mmCIF file of C-alpha atoms and ligand atoms in Angstrom:
data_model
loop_
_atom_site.group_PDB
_atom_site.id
_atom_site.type_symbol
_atom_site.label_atom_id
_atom_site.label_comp_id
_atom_site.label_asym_id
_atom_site.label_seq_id
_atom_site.Cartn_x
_atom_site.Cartn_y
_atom_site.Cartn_z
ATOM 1 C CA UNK A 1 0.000 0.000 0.000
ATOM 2 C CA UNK A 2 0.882 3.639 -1.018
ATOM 3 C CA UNK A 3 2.738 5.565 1.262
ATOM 4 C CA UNK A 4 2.047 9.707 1.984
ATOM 5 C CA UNK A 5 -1.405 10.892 4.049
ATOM 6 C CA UNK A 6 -4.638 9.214 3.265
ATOM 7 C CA UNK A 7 -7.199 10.324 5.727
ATOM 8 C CA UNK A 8 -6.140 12.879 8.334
ATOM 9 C CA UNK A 9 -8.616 14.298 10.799
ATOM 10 C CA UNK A 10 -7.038 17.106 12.577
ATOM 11 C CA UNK A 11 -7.942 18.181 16.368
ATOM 12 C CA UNK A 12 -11.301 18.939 14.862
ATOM 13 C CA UNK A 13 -14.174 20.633 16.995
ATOM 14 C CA UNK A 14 -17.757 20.334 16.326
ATOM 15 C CA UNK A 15 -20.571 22.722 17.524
ATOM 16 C CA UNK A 16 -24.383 21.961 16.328
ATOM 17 C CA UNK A 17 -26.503 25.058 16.109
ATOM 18 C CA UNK A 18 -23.565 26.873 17.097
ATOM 19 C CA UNK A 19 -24.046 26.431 21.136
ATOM 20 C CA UNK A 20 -24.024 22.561 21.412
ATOM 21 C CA UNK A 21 -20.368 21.556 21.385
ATOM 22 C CA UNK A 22 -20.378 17.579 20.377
ATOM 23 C CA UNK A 23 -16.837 16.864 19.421
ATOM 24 C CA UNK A 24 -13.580 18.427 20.580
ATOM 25 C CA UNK A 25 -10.156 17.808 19.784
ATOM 26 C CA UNK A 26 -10.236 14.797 18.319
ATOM 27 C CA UNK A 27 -7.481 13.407 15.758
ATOM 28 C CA UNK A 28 -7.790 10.496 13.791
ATOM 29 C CA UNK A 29 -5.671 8.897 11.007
ATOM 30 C CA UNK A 30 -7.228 5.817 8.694
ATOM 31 C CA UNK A 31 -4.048 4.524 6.772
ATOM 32 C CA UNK A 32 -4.874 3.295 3.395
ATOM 33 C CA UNK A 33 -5.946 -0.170 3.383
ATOM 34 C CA UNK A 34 -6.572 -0.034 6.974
ATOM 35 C CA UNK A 35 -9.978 -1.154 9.346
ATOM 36 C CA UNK A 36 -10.227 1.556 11.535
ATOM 37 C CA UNK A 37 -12.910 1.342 14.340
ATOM 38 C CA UNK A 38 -14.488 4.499 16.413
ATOM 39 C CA UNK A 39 -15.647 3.025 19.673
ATOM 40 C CA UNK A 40 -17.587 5.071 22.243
ATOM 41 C CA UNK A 41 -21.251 4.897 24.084
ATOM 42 C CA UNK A 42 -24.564 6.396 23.342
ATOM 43 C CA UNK A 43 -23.718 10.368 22.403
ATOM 44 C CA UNK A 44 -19.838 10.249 22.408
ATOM 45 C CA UNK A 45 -19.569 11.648 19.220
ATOM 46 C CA UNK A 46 -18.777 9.139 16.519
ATOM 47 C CA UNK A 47 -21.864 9.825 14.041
ATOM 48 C CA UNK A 48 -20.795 13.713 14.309
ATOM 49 C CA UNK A 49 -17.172 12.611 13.495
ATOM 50 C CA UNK A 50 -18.116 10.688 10.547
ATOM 51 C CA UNK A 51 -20.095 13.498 9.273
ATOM 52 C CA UNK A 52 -17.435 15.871 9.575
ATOM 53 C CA UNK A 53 -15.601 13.620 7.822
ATOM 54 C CA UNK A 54 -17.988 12.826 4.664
ATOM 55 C CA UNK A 55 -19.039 16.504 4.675
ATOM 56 C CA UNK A 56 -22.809 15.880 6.144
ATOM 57 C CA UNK A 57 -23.051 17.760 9.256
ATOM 58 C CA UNK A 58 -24.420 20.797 7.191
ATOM 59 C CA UNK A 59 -27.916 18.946 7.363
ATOM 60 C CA UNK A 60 -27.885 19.225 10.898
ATOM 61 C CA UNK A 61 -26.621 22.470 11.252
ATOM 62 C CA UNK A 62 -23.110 21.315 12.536
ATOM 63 C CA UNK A 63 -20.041 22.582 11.815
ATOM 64 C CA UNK A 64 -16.273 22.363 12.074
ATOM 65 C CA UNK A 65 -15.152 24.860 14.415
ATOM 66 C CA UNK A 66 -11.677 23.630 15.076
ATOM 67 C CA UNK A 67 -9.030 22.127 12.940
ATOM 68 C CA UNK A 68 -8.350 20.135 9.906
ATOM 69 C CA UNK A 69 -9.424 17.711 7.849
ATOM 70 C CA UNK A 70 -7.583 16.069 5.044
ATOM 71 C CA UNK A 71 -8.362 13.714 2.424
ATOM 72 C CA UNK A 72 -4.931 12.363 0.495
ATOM 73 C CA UNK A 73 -3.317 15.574 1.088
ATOM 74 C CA UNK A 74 -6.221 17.578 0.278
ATOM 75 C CA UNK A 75 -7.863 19.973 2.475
ATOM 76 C CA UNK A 76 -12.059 19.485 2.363
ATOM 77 C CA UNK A 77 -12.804 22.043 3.496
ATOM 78 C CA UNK A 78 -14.627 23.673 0.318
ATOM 79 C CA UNK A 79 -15.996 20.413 -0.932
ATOM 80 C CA UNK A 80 -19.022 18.997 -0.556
ATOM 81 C CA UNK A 81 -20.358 15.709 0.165
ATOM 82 C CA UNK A 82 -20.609 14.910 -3.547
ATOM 83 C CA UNK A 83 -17.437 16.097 -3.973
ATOM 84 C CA UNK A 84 -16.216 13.491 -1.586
ATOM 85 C CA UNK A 85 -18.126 11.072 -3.477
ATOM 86 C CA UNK A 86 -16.283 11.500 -6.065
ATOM 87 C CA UNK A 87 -13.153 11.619 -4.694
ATOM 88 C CA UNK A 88 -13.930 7.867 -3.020
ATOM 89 C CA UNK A 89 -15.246 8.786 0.458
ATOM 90 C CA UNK A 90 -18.570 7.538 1.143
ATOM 91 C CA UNK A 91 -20.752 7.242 4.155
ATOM 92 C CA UNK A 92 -23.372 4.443 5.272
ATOM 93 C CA UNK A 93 -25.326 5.864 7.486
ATOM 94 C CA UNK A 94 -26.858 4.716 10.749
ATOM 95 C CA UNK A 95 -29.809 3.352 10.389
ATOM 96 C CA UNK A 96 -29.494 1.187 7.675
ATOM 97 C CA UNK A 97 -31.361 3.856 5.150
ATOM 98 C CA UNK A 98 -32.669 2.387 1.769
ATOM 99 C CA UNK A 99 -35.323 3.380 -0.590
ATOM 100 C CA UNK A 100 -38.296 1.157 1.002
ATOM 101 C CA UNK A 101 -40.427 1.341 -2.040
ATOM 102 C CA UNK A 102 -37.046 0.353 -4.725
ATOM 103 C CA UNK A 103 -36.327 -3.378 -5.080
ATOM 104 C CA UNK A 104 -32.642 -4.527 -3.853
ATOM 105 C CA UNK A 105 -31.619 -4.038 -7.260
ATOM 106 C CA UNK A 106 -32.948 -0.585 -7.418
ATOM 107 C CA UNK A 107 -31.371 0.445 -4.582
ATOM 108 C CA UNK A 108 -27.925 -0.905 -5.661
ATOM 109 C CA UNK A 109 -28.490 0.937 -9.025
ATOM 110 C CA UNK A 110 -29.187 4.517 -7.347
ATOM 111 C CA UNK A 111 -25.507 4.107 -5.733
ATOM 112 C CA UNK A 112 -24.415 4.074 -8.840
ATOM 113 C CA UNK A 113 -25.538 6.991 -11.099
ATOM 114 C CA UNK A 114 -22.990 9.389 -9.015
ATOM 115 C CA UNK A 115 -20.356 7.185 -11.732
ATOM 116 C CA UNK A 116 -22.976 7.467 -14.892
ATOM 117 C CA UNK A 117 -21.888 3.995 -15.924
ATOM 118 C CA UNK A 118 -23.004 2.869 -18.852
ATOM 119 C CA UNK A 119 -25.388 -0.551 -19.197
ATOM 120 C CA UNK A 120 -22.267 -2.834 -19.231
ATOM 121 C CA UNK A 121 -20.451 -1.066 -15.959
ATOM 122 C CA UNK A 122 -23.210 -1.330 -13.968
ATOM 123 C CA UNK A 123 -23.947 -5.113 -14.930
ATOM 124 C CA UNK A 124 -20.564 -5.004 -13.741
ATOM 125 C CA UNK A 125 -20.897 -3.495 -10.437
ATOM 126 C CA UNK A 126 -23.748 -5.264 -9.997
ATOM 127 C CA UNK A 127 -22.089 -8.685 -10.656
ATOM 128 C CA UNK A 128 -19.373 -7.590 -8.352
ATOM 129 C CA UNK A 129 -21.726 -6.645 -5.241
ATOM 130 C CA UNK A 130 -24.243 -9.947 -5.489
ATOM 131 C CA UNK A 131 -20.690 -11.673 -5.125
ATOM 132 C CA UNK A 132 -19.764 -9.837 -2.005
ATOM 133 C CA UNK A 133 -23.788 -10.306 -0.970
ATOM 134 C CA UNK A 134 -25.195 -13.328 -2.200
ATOM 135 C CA UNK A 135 -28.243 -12.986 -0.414
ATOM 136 C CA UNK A 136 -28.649 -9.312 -2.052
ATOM 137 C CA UNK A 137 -28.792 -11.526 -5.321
ATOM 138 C CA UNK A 138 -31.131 -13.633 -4.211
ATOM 139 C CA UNK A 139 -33.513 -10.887 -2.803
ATOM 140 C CA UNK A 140 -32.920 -8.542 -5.893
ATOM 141 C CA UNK A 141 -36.238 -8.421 -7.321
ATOM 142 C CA UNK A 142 -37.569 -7.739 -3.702
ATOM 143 C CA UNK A 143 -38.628 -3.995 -2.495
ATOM 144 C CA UNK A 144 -36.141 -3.263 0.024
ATOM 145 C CA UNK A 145 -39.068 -2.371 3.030
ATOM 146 C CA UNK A 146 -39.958 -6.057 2.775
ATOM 147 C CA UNK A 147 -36.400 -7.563 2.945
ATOM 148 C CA UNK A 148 -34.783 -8.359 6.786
ATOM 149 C CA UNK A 149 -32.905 -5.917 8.523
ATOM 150 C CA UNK A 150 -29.454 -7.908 8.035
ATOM 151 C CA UNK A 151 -30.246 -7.301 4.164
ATOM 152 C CA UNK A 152 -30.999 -3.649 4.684
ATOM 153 C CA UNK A 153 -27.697 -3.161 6.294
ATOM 154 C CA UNK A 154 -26.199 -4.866 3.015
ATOM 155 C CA UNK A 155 -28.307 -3.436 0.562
ATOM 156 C CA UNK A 156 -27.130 -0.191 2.714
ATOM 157 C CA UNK A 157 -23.446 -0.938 2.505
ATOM 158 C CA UNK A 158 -24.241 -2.878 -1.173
ATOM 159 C CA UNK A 159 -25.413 0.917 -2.305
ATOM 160 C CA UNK A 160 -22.381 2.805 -1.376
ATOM 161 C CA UNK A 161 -19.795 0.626 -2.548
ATOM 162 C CA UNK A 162 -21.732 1.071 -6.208
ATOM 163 C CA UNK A 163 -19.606 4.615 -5.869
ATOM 164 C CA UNK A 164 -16.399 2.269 -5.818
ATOM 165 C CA UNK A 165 -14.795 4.412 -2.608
ATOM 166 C CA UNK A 166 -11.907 3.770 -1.613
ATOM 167 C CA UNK A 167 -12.509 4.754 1.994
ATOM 168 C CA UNK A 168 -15.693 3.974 3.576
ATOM 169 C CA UNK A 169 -17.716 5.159 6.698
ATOM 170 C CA UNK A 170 -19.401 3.128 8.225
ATOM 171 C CA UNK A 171 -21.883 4.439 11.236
ATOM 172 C CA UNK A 172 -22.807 1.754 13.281
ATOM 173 C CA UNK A 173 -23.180 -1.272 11.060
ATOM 174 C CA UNK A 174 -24.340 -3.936 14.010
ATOM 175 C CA UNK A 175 -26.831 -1.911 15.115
ATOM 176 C CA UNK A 176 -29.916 -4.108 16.320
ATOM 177 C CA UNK A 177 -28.999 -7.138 13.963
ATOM 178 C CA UNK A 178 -28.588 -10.579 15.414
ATOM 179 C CA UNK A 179 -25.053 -11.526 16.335
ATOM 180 C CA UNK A 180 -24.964 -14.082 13.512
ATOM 181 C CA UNK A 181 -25.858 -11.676 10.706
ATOM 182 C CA UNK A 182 -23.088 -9.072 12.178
ATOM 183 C CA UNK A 183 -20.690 -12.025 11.741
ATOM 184 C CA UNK A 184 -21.565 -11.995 8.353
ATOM 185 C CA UNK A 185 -21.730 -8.315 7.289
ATOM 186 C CA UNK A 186 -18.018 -7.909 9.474
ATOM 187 C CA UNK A 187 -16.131 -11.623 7.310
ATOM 188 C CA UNK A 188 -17.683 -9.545 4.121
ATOM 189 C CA UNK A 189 -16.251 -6.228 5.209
ATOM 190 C CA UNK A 190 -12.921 -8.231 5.874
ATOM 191 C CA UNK A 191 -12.953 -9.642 2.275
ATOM 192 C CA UNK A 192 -13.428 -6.341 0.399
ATOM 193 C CA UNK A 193 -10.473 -4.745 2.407
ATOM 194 C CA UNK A 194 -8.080 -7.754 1.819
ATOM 195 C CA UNK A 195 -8.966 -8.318 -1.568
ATOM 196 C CA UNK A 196 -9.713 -5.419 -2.750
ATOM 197 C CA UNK A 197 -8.052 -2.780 -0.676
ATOM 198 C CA UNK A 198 -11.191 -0.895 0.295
ATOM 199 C CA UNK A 199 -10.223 1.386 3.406
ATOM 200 C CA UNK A 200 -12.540 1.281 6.689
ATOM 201 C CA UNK A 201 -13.428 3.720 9.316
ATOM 202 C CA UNK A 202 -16.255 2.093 11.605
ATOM 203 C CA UNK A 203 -18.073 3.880 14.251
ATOM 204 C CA UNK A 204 -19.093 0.968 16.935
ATOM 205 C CA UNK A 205 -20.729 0.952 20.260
ATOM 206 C CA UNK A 206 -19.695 -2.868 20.543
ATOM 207 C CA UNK A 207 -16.402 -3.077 22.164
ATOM 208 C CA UNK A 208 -15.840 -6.323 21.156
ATOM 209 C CA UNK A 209 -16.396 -5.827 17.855
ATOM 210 C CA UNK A 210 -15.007 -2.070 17.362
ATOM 211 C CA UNK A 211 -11.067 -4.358 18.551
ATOM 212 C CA UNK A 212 -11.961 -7.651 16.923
ATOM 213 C CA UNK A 213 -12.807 -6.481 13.853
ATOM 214 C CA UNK A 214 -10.139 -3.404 13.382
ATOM 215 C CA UNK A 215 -6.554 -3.139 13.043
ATOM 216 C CA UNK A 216 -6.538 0.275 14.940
ATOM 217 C CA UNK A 217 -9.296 1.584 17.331
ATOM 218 C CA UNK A 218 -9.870 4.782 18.767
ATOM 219 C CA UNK A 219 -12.429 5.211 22.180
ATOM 220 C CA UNK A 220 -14.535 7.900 21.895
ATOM 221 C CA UNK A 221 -15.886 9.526 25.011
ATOM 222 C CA UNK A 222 -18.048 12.436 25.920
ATOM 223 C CA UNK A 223 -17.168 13.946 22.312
ATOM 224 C CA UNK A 224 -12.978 13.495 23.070
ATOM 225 C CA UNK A 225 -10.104 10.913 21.875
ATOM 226 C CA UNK A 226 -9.314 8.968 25.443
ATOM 227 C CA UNK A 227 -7.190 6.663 24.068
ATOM 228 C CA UNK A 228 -6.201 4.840 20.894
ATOM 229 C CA UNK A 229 -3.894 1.680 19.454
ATOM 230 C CA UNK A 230 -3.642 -1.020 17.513
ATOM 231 C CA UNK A 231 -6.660 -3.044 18.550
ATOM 232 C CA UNK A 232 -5.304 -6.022 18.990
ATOM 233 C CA UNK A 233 -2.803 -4.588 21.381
ATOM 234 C CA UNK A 234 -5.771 -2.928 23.434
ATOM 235 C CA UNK A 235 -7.347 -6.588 23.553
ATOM 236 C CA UNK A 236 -4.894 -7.931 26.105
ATOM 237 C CA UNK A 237 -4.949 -4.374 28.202
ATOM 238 C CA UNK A 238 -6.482 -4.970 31.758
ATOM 239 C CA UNK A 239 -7.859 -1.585 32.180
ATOM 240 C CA UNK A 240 -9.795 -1.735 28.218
ATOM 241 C CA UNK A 241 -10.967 -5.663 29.403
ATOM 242 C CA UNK A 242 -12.396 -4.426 32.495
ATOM 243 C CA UNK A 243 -13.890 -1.250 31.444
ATOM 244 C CA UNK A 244 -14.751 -2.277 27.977
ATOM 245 C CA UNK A 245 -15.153 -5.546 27.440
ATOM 246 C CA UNK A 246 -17.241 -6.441 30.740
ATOM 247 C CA UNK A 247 -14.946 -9.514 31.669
ATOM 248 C CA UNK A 248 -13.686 -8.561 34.880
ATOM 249 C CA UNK A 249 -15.158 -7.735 38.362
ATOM 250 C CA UNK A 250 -16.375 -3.773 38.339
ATOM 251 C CA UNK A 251 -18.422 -4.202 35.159
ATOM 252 C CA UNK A 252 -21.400 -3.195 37.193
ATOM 253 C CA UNK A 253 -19.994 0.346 37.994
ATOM 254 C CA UNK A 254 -19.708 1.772 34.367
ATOM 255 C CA UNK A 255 -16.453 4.228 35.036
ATOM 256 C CA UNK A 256 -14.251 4.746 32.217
ATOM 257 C CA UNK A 257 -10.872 5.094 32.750
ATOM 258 C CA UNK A 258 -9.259 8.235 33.654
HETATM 259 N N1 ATP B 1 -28.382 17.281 15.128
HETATM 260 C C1 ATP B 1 -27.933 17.513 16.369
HETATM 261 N N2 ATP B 1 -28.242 18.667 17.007
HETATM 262 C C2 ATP B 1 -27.795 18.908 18.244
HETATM 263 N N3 ATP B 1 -27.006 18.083 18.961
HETATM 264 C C3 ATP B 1 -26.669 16.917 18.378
HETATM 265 C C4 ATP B 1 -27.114 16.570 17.065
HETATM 266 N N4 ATP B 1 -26.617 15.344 16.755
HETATM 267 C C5 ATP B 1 -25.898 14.961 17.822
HETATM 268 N N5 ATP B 1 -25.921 15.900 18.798
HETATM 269 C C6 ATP B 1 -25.232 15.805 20.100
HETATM 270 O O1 ATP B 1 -23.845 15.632 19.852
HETATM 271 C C7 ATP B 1 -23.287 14.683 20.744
HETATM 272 C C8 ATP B 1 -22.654 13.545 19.950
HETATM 273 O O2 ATP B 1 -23.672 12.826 19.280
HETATM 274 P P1 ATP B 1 -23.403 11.721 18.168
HETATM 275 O O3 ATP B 1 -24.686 11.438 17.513
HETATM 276 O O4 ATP B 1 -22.269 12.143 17.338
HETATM 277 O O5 ATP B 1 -22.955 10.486 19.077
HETATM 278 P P2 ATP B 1 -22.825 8.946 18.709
HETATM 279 O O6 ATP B 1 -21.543 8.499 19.331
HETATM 280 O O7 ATP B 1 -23.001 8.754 17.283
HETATM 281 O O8 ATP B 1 -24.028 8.303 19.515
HETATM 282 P P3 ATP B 1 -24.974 7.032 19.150
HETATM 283 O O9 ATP B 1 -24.210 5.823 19.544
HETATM 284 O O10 ATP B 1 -26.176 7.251 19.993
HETATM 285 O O11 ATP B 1 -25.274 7.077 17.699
HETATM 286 C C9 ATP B 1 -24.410 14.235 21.662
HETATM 287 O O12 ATP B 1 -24.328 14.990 22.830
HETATM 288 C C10 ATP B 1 -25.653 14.573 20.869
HETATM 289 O O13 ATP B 1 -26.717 14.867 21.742
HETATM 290 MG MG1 MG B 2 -24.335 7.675 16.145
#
């Protein structure tokens, strides 16, 4: 993998509305070809960081009030969530959002048109997500508001890898899906990073997953960085097992670490 900056977020600070201050200080580096995971709780900031990041707080009325962020040397500032598109930054976003009323193959299509392919790309692209998804292929002639939530969080991820990023941002991607069906979305997120180099930033509120499933992991709390590593290193830490990962004897208190 290439050397030189990929994606740099700065000691950025974000306010909503201009009074509610949701993320401060917080630096991040994804590494190309990297699984990077954003742990933290309910409201510690990771949805607002991926937004800063993919250029969609301006819905919200959030902003950047602090620092930098960089895509591959570039400052984005000035762009705009298409612009990122385009560049290979995409964002799933919680929730698993689809068009309800589209089929699966609909859906998969929409991600697409950002590219205008022509009828032979997007068989293509198709061909090349239904073999990441198989059950996507199966379900394609299926309106997406009548498929299971495990295939809306595919069709969901299915969509924005039609933009063929090269980094993507993913909010949440477990969220209320049995355990089984995360260990399937997580061995297919795997597979398109090792074989085809796509780039990962992953906001979690699993622990376990956020380390198991990431090469570097950053904990998120009340809107601030409180510590970072390589996540398999943070696995065998005593203070992340008993804080984090519930396996030791305080897990009833719910104190972070200082
Ligand atoms: N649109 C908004 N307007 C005002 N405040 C917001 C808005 N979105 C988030 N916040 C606040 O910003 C802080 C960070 O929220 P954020 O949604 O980024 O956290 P999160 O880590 O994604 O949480 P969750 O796990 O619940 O999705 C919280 O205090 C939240 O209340
Ligand atoms: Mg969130």
């Amino acid at each position: 993998m290439g050397g030189g900056s990929f994606l740099d977020v700065c000691g950025i600070e974000v306010h909503y509305g201009q009074a509610i201050l949701a993320v401060q200080n917080v630096t991040i580096e994804v590494k190309q070809g990297s699984v990077v995971s954003l742990f933290g709780a309910n409201g510690a900031g990771k949805t607002t960081t991926l937004k800063a990041i993919s250029k969609l707080l301006g819905q919200e009325r959030g902003e950047v009030t602090k620092g930098e962020i960089t895509w591959r040397g570039e400052a984005i500032d000035r762009l705009s969530a298409s612009d990122l598109v385009a560049r290979g930054i995409v964002q799933v976003m919680e929730g698993r959002r689809v068009f309800q009323q589209l089929t699966v193959e609909e859906n998969l299509m929409a991600g697409a048109f950002v590219r205008r392919p022509n009828g032979a790309q997007m068989a293509a692209s198709l061909e090349q997500i239904y073999e990441w998804f198989p059950r996507l292929k199966d379900r394609r002639k299926s309106r997406a508001g009548l498929t299971s939530g495990g295939e809306q969080q595919m069709l969901a991820i299915g969509r924005a890898l039609m933009t063929k990023p090269i980094l993507v941002l993913l909010d949440e991607p477990s969220m209320g899906l049995a355990p089984i069906i995360v260990q399937e979305i997580f061995a297919i997120i795997k597979v398109m990073n090792r074989e085809n180099g796509v780039s990962f930033l992953i906001a979690e509120q699993n622990a376990n997953l956020a380390m198991k499933c990431a090469d570097y992991c950053y904990i998120l709390e009340t809107g601030t960085v409180v510590m970072c590593g390589e996540a398999a290193e943070l696995l065998t830490r005593d203070d992340i097992k008993e804080f984090y990962l519930g396996s030791n004897k305080s897990e009833a208190s719910g104190v972070g670490p200082h």
